[in-house]
Coordinates of C-alpha atoms in Angstrom, one line a residue:
X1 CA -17.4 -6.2 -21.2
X2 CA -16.4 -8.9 -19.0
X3 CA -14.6 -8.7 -15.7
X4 CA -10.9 -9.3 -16.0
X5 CA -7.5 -9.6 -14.4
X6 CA -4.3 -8.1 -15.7
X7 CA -3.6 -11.4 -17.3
X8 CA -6.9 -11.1 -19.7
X9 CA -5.8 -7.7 -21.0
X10 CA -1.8 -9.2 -21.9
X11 CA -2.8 -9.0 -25.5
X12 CA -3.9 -5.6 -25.7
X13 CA -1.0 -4.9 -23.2
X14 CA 1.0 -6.4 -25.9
X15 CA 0.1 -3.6 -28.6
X16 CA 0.1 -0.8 -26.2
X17 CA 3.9 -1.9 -25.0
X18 CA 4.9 -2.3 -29.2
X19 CA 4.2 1.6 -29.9
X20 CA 0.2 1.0 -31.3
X21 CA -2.0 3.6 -31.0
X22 CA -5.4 3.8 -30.0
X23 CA -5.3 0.1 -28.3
X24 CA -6.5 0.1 -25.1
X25 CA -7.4 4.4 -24.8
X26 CA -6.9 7.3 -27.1
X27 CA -3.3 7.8 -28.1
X28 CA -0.4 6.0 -26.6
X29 CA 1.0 6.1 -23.0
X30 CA 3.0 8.7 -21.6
X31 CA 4.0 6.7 -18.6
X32 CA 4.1 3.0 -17.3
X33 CA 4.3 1.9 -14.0
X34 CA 5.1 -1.3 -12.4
X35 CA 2.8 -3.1 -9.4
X36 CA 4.6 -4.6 -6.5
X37 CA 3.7 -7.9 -7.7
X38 CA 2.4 -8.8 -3.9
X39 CA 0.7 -11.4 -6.0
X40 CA 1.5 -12.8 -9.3
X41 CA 4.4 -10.9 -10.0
X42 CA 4.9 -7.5 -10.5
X43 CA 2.9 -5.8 -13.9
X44 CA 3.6 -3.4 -16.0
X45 CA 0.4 -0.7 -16.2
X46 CA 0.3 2.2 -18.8
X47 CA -0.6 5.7 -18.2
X48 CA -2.6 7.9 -20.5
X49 CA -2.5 11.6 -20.0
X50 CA -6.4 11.7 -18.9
X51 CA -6.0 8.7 -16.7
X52 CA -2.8 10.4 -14.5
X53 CA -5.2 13.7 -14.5
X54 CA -7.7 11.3 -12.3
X55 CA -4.9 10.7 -10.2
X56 CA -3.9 14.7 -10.1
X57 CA -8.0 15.4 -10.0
X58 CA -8.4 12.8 -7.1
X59 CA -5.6 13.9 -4.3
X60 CA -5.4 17.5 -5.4
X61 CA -7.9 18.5 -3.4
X62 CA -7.6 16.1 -0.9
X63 CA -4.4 18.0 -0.5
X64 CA -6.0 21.3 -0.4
X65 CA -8.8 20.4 2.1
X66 CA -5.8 19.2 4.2
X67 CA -3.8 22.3 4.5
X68 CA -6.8 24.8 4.6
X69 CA -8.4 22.9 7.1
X70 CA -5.4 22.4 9.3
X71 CA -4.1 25.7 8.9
X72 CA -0.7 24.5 7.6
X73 CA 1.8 27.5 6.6
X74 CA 5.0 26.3 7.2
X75 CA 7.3 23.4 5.6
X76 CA 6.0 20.2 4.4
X77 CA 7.6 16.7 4.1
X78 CA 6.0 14.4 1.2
X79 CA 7.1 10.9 1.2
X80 CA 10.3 11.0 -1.3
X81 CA 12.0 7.2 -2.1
X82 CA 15.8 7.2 -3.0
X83 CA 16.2 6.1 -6.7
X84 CA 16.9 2.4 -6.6
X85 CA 15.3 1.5 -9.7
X86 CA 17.3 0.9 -12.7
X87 CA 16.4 3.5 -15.4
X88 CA 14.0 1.5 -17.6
X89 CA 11.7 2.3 -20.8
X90 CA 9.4 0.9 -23.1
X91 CA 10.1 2.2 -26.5
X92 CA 10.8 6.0 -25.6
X93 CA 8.1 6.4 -22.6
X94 CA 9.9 5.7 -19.3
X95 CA 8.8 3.0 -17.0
X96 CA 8.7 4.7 -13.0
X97 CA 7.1 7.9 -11.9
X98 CA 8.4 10.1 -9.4
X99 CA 6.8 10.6 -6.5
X100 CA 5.6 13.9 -6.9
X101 CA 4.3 13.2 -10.3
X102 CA 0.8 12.6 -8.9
X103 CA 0.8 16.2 -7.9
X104 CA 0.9 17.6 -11.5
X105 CA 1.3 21.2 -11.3
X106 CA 1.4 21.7 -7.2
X107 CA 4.5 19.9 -7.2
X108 CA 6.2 23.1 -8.2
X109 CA 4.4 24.9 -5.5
X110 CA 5.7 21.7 -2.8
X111 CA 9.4 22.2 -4.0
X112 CA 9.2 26.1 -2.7
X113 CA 8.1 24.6 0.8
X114 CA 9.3 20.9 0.7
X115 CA 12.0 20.5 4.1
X116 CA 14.0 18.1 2.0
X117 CA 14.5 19.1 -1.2
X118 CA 13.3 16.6 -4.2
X119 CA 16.6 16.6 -5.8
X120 CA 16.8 13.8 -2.6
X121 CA 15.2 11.8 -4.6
X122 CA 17.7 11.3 -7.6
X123 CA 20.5 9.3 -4.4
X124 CA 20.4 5.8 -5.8
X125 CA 22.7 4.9 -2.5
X126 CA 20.2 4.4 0.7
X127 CA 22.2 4.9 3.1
X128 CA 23.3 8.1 1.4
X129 CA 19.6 9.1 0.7
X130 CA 19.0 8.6 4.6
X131 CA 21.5 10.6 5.8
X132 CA 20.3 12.9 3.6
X133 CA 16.8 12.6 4.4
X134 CA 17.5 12.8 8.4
X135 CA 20.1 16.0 7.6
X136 CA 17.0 18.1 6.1
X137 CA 14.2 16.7 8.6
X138 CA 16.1 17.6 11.8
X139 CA 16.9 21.3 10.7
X140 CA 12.6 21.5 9.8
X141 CA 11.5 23.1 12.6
X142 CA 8.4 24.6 11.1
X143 CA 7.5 21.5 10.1
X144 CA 4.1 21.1 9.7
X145 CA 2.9 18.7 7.4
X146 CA 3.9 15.0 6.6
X147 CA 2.2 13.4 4.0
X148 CA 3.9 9.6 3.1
X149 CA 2.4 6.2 1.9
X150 CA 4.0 3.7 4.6
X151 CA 3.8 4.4 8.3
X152 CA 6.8 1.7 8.7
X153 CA 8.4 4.2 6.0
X154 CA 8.1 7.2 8.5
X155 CA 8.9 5.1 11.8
X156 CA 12.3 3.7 10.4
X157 CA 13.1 7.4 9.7
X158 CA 12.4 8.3 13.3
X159 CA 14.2 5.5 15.1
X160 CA 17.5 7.8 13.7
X161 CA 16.2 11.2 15.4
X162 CA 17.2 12.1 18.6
X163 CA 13.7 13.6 19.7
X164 CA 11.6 14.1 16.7
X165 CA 8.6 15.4 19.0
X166 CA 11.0 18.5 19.9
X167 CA 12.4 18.9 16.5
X168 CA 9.4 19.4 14.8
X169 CA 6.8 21.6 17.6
X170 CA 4.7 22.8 15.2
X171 CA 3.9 19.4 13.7
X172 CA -0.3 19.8 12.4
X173 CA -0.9 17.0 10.5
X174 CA 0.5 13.3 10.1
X175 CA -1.2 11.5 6.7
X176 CA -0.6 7.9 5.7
X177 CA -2.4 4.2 5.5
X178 CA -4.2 3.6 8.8
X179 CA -6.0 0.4 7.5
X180 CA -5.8 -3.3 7.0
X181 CA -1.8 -4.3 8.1
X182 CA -1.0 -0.6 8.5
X183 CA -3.3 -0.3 11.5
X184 CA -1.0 -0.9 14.6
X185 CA 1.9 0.8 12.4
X186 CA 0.1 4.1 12.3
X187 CA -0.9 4.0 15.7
X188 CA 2.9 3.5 16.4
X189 CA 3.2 6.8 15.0
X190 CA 0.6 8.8 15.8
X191 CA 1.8 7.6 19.8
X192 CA 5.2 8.7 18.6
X193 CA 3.9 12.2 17.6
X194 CA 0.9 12.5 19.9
X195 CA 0.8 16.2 18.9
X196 CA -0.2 15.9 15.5
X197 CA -3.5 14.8 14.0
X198 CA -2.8 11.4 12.0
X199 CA -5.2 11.2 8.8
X200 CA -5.5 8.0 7.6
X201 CA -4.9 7.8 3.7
X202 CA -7.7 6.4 1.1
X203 CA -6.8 3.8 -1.2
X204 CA -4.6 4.2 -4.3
X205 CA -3.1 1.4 -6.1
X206 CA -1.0 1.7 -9.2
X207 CA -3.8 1.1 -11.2
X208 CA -6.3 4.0 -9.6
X209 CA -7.3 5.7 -6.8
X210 CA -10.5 4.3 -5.1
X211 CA -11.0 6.3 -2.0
X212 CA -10.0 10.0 -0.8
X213 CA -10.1 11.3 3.2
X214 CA -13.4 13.3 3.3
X215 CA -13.8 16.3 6.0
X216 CA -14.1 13.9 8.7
X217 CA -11.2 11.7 7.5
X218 CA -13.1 9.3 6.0
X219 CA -12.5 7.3 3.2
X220 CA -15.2 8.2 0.1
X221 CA -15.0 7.1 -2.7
X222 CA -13.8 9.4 -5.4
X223 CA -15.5 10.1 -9.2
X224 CA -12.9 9.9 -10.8
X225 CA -13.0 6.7 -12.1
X226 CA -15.9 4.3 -12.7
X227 CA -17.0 1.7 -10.2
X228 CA -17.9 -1.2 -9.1
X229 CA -17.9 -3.6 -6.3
X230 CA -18.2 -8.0 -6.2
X231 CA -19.3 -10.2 -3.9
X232 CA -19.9 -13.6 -4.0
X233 CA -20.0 -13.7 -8.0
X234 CA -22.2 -10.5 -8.1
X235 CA -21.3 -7.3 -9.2
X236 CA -22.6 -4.2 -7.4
X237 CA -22.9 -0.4 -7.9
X238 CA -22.5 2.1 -5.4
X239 CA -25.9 3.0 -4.3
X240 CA -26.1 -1.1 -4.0
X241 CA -23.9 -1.7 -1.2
X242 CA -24.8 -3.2 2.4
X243 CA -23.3 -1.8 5.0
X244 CA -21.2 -4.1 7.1
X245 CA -20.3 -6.6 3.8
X246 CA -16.7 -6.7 1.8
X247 CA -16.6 -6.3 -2.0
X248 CA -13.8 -6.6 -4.0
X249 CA -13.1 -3.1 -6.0
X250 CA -13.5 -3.7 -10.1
X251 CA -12.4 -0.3 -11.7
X252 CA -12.8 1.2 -14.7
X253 CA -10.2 3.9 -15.7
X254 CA -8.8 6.1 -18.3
X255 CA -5.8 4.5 -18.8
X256 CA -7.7 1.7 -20.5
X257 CA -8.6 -0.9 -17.5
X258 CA -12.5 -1.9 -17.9
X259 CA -14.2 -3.4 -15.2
X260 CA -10.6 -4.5 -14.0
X261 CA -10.3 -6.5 -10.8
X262 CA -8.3 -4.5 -8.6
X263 CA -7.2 -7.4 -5.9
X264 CA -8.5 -4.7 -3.4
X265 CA -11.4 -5.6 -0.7
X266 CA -13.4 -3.0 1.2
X267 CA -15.9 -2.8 3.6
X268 CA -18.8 -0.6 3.0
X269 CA -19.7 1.5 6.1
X270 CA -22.6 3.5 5.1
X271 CA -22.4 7.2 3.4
X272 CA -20.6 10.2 4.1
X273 CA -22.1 13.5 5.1
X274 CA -21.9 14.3 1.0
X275 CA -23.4 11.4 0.3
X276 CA -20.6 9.2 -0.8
X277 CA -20.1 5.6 0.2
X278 CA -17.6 5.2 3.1
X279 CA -15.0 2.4 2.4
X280 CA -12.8 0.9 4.4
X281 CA -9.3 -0.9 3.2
X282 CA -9.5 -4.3 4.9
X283 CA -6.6 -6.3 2.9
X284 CA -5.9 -7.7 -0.3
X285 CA -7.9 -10.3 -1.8
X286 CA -5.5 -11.6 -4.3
X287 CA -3.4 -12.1 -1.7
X288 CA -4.2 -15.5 -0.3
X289 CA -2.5 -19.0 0.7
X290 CA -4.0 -22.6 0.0
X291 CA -1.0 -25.1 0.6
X292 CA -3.7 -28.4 1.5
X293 CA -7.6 -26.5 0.9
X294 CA -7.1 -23.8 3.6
X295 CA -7.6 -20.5 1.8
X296 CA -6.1 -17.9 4.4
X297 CA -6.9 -14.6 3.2
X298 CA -4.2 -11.2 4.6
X299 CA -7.5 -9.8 5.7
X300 CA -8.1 -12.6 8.1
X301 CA -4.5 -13.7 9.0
X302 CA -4.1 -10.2 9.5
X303 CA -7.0 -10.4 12.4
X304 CA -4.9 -13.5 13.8
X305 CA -2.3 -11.4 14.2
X306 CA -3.7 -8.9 16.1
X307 CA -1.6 -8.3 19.4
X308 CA 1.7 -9.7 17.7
X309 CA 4.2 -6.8 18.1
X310 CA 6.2 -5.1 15.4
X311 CA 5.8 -6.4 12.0
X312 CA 5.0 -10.1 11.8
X313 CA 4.4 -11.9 8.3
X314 CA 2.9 -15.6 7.6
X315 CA 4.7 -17.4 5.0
X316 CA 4.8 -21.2 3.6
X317 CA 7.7 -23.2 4.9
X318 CA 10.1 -23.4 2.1
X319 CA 9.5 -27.5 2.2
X320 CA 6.2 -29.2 3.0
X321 CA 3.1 -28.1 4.4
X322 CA 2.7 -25.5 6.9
X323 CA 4.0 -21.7 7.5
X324 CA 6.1 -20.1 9.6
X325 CA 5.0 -16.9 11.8
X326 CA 8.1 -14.6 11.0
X327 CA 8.3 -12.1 13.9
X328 CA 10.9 -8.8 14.6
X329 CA 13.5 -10.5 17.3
X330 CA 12.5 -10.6 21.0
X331 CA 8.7 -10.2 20.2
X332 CA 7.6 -13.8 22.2
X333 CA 4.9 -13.5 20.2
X334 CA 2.5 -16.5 22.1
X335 CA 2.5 -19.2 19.3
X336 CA -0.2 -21.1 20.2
X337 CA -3.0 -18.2 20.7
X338 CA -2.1 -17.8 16.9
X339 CA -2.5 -21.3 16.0
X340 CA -5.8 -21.4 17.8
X341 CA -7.0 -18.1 16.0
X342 CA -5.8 -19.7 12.6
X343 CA -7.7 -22.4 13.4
X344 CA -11.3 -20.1 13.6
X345 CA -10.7 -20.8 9.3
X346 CA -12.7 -24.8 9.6
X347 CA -10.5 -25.5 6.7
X348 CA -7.0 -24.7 8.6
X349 CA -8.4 -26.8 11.4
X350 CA -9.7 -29.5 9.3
X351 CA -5.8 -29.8 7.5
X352 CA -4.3 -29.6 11.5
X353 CA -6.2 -32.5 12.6
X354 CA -5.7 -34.7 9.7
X355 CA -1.7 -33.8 10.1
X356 CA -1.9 -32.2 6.3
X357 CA -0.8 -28.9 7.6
X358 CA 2.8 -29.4 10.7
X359 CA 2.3 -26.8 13.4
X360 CA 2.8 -23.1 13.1
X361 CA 6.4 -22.7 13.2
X362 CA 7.7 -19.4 14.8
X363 CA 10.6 -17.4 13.8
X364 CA 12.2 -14.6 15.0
X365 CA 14.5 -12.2 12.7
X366 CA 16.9 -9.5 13.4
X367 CA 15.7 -5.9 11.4
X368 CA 13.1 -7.9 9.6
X369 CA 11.4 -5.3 8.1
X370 CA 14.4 -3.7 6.6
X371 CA 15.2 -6.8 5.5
X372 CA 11.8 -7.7 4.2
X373 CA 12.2 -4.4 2.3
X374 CA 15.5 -4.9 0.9
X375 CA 13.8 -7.7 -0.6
X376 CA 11.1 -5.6 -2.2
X377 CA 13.8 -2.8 -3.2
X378 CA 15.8 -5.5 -5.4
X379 CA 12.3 -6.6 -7.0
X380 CA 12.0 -2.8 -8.2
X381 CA 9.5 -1.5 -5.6
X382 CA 10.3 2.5 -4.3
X383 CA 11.0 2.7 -0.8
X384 CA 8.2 4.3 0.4
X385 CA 5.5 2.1 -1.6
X386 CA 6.4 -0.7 0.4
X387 CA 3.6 -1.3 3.0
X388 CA 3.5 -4.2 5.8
X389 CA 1.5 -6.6 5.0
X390 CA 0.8 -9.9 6.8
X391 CA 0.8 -12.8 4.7
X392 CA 3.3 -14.2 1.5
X393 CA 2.4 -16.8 -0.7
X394 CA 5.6 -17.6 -2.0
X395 CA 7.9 -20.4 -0.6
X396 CA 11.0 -18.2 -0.9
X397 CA 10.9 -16.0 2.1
X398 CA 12.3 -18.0 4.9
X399 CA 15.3 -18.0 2.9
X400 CA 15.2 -14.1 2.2
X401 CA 14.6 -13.3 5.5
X402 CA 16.4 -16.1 7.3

């Protein structure tokens, strides 16, 4: 089999989405699911039964582990986005899952302890679903757990209670992404609730999940799933990798993807106590910019940004060549230590001095990350998918944000 993209499989997708059987895996889907479309648009990815078990097989115990070894007892809050999506469907299987839906069977154990209960989720309205949201949260005061995908999902909901520290005393364990653009998000919140452990969520895409927190709340990678790992036109297995180095993950999964090219990158950092590679999230590699011959990567522009408050994004200015450093208002993020970071890629320094790429332009924006997710809401993402991330490709944000 050859290594492909989601584009390479369109004509099987094709089949699968016209009610064939037996295209792509055993049977037809029983669920679809779109991507954010970060890059290239969002995609439409079938589910068959066995390959949403790997997602239930994957983070079930992850889940378990996590409340044993915590000693959670009391209420839990699992990340829960209002219903903003357009019911949709492909023939009769329905495009969307609910966030609980990767739980299988425990979500009917979660609903009996859940402090805001999932018929939240059904509130197409935001603001409706916040108020919501906040009206269950501040009566949780055994509290104890807080599972959700976004840290910038979890701090928007705090900046509307009074003293969430208080309110929730018993507080054990805070779980979301910790890595790549997440980083200085999560340690936002973990500083906000300094009396709960933070445990940084593996990697799970639409497509698969790649890594699970371990007992030491490392990433490993799970079994579910077969893998395996490029770099530099080479394809590696796991017992192959050198630690330090960045692969990008090709999966193979139940729901019919074969040595598909996740988009992800990870760096291996050597084996976990079980035995099981260690990797870390360190940005998308799909998710790159080449206006003039640059090639900025998100994991390296996210490195440039490093020490920019808030959430900060580099985009393309809407005319021309060159990109504009959006920042949250008052941030004074210093301009030129950026442009002088950018400028460790020889090719972005190359473009500057010729004058093919105009100076790094920076704008500041009221609420920019609400607004940046209003953006993604209206393109069908859930709320608490949406993740920060710190470069766009597309020439159209400047007015979306603007």
């Amino acid at each position: 089999m050859p290594v492909v993209g989601h584009g390479d499989l369109r004509p099987w997708m094709e089949g699968v989405e016209r009610g064939e059987s037996d295209v792509l895996f055993a049977g037809r889907p029983i669920a679809y699911e779109r991507t954010g479309g970060s890059s290239g648009g969002a995609k439409l990815i079938p589910y068959s039964a066995e390959g949403l078990g790997d997602f239930q097989r994957a983070l079930l115990p992850w889940l378990a582990g996590a409340v044993r070894s915590h000693g959670v007892i009391g209420r839990a809050y699992l990340s829960m986005s209002p219903a903003t999506r357009a019911p949709e469907r492909v023939g009769e299987v329905p495009v969307g899952l609910p966030d609980g839906a990767y739980l299988g069977q425990a979500a009917a154990i979660l609903a009996a302890v859940t402090a805001v209960p999932f018929d939240v989720a059904a509130i197409p309205d935001v603001a409706r679903w916040r108020a919501e949201t906040l009206k269950h949260l501040a009566r949780a005061e055994d509290l104890e757990l807080i599972s959700v995908w976004s840290p910038t999902f979890l701090l928007r909901l705090l900046d509307d209670l009074a003293d969430p520290r208080s309110i929730w005393p018993r507080l054990k364990l805070l779980s979301c992404w910790a890595s790549g653009a997440s980083r200085p998000f999560a340690a936002a919140l973990a500083a906000r609730l300094p009396h709960a452990h933070l445990q940084p969520k593996g990697l799970l895409s639409t497509e698969c999940v790649v890594t699970v927190p371990d007992e030491e709340d490392r990433p490993v990678l799970t079994p579910h799933g077969f893998f395996e790992f490029e770099r530099e036109g080479r394809l590696h297995l796991a017992d192959e990798l050198a630690r330090g180095s960045v692969y990008q993950v090709v999966a193979t999964t139940a729901s019919g993807l074969y040595r598909y090219r996740t988009g992800d990158l990870v760096c291996y950092e050597g084996s976990a106590r079980s035995g099981l590679p260690v990797l870390e999230f360190v940005g998308r590699g799909e998710l790159a910019s080449d206006l003039v011959g640059e090639k900025l990567s998100e994991p390296f522009v996210t490195r440039c940004l490093e020490g920019v408050a808030g959430f900060r994004l580099l985009v393309p200015e809407p005319e021309g060549d060159g990109y504009v450093l959006v920042t949250e208002a008052g941030s004074h993020a210093d301009i030129e230590h950026v442009e002088l970071r950018l400028s460790g890629n020889p090719q972005y320094a190359y473009a500057r001095r010729l004058g093919q790429l105009k100076a790094l332009r920076l704008l500041e924006v009221e609420r920019l990350f609400e607004r940046y997710a209003e953006v993604q809401l209206q393109q069908g993402m859930r709320l608490g998918d949406i993740k920060p991330v710190a470069l766009r490709n597309e020439r159209t944000w400047i007015a979306s944000l603007a």
